[in-house]
Amino acid sequence: MKFVEEFQNPRLVRSLLEQIRSLAKRNVTLMEICGTHTMAFFRHGIRGMLPKTVNVISGPGCPVCVTPTNVLDAAIEVGRRKGVILATFGDMVKVPGSRSSLEIEKALGSDIRVVYSALDALRFAEKEDGKMVVFLSVGFETTSPGTACTVLDAVQREIGNFKLIVAHKLIPPAMRALLEAGEVKVDGFICPGHVSTIIGSEPYEFIPKEYGIPCVIAGFEPLDILQSILYLLRQIDEGVSKVEIQYKRSVRPEGNPVAKRVMSEVFDVCDSDWRGLGRISESGLELKERFREYDALSIFDLDLGEAVEPAGCSCGEVLRGIKSPTECSLFGRACTPSKPVGPCMVSSEGTCAAFYRYSGGATKR
Amino acid sequence: MTRQLIERDILTRFRSLILRRLDDSAVFRIGDLKLAYSTDSFVVDPIFFRGGDIGKLAVCGTVNDLAVSGAQPVYMTLSLIVEEGFPMADLRRILDSIRDTATKADVEIVAGDTKVVGAGGVDKIFINTSGLGIVIREVSGSNARVGDKVIVSGFVGDHGIAILSQREGLDFKVPICSDCAPLNSLVSLILKTSEEVHAMRDPTRGGLATALNEIAIQSGVGIRIYEESVPVRDEVRGACEMLGLDPMYVANEGKVVVFVSSEDAPKVLEVMRGHEHGKDSQLIGEVTDGPRGTVIMKTRIGGERIVDMLTGEQLPRIC
């Protein structure tokens, strides 16, 4: 396990910071759109090291956070059905739905299991063939190829007791929606490294072309992040805008063609609801017609009732970058990681959880 | 959540001043004897893991709680709650492990209880142990002093990652063994070496971060630690990166964090490094006069961040 400390070299950090300082002449707002970036900024104490003129905000980059309440309600309802094992990622378990959460349902007797990948859920299906295993599949382009492979695997091995609730989303359309809404002025985007490893740099080209905003695809180590900020400041300083790849050791301009092929083999692009952003056209994925038998929602007849958003919760504004978590009246009082009201406080990559954790929220309580 | 339960529902009902100190063990006098008394229940899943099993853990957990209170463990009780149908071979293996660990820790099991409950009544096997020790020198979590150095007895996060890597649904291959070990001989060596050991804790659930926060709060001091000094194995760091966990919050079962005066710190560090359970000991930081109750980490790259209490369980992330 090399290449961790190498990317945290204090001498190189200092040198990058000096270069950043010399370019940070006027106030700029940079937006990152990846939960892992959100956490990395806090974990390494990067915000405090940047010049005051460089303001970094978080966008809708946390997959748990942007998953709308009705998807959770559906998963909760499916999990209640007899003989069902509902498997999903750890972060999803605590997110409050309209009237319950998967964590509460588990305590009440539903068989809810935490997995690290869709393949783990498929393994459950293989082992327990008397049960129906339903995988609640959320995430961006990073996780959807894995889900797609799992579907193909299930088809090939004729595992019929494996179903999915597919709630995958696509990042570039959300960025366009943010820009179209025009609520927040962004001078540069720190684009997500994992997502871009799959999709490459091309899908962001519209941002500099149509909106004149620089983009840099960034890695996750401190040196990656600082170098990306430097690249953005350089573009801003020179008055140019283009998509640059800083995270070259993982991201190629064309992305990962195999992953992209598998995704398009299994999924169709569809309109999708985002928490905080509303319905965005062509921003989600759904199973193609020929895989419909794996779609849990078309098998179970669900009567969900209306999705209820938590009162007073500002997750929507936080996800759009127009509110800082501390500006939410619930933050740190009614809403804490142990008793979260909104999803941004639940996910380890949620902006509110990051703010809470790294501002000493729990000890101050 | 547990913390809230303890403060709101338990401490409001049981008003013992000894209990209220919330230390790893209760310390009290009976006649001329100063004793430490502690109990713990073990529900770990999986029950067998690399580097240990639920039996070894049940002995070490209680022995270590006594040890970090400054006591030499003497007697233990052992209660087993076993699910009907639990394989006898597994039970024998666990009992052997309990015997071997108790022998190693030089503690005698003097009372016990066995209950078998119906299928589903417990998950395979639950174990409770309690232990009684003679206090060598009382060490609490509330006596850390400004200027003290902070020493940790080796690599952090091994136990938690070993357990997680073998949990169903999360299998991933890391050659990490739990650090599960009885710490009483290391601790008594530390106490013999220095009169100026002011606080100790075994950073189990919630990891090093939680132990440091508890001591910062109980002692009313600030703690400053240096990320680059905190020993974390490459494999553990890698697994944590992958799962989105922070090794500072991952459980240990054979580590102690020691607060000792800066004058005595070098010799304590040296004797710790000479002990089998302390050979990778590191000085990781110091106690400061503020901000009170706060742990601040100087990151490897020179930034600063607050290392907060863990709230709830760390869950593996999505990507």
XYZ file of N, CA and C in Angstrom, chain A residues 63 69 71 82 141 149 156 161 169 202 226 235 242 251 264 274 278 280-281 315 329 335 341 362:
72
model
N -23.699 10.627 -2.878
C -24.783 9.841 -3.479
C -25.930 9.549 -2.514
N -36.332 10.914 -0.895
C -37.039 10.185 0.160
C -37.881 9.034 -0.386
N -37.378 6.961 -2.707
C -36.590 5.741 -2.950
C -36.388 4.989 -1.631
N -42.305 -10.256 3.569
C -41.846 -11.537 4.108
C -40.858 -12.206 3.138
N -21.624 7.412 -11.311
C -20.990 6.593 -12.350
C -19.926 5.661 -11.754
N -22.450 -4.994 -13.880
C -21.776 -6.296 -13.970
C -22.515 -7.342 -13.149
N -26.468 -14.418 -16.249
C -25.677 -15.533 -16.768
C -25.790 -16.769 -15.888
N -33.558 -15.055 -7.671
C -34.038 -14.422 -6.427
C -33.236 -13.177 -6.070
N -27.382 7.725 -10.336
C -27.483 9.071 -10.900
C -26.202 9.443 -11.641
N -14.494 14.133 -21.246
C -15.342 14.697 -22.301
C -16.698 15.198 -21.782
N -4.531 20.231 -3.792
C -3.878 21.546 -3.880
C -3.448 21.843 -5.313
N -6.023 28.899 -14.585
C -6.979 29.138 -15.674
C -7.697 30.469 -15.462
N -11.049 25.516 -19.524
C -10.979 24.222 -20.197
C -11.094 23.136 -19.139
N -7.319 8.811 -14.354
C -8.330 9.265 -15.313
C -7.735 9.457 -16.707
N -23.927 0.850 -20.429
C -24.933 1.096 -21.468
C -25.603 -0.197 -21.921
N -33.729 14.301 -7.809
C -32.606 14.506 -6.894
C -33.111 15.257 -5.679
N -34.478 18.583 -7.387
C -35.694 18.268 -8.123
C -35.440 17.325 -9.285
N -34.291 16.188 -12.764
C -33.324 16.635 -13.762
C -33.405 15.668 -14.938
N -33.562 16.230 -16.131
C -33.751 15.345 -17.281
C -32.447 14.600 -17.598
N -31.076 20.437 3.709
C -30.203 19.623 2.866
C -30.255 20.045 1.398
N -30.949 25.940 10.626
C -31.351 26.147 12.025
C -31.330 24.830 12.817
N -30.434 18.296 14.672
C -29.860 17.380 13.678
C -28.378 17.123 13.971
N -31.540 14.472 10.905
C -32.828 14.816 10.310
C -32.728 14.639 8.793
N -19.578 17.081 18.486
C -19.975 16.118 19.510
C -19.412 16.477 20.880
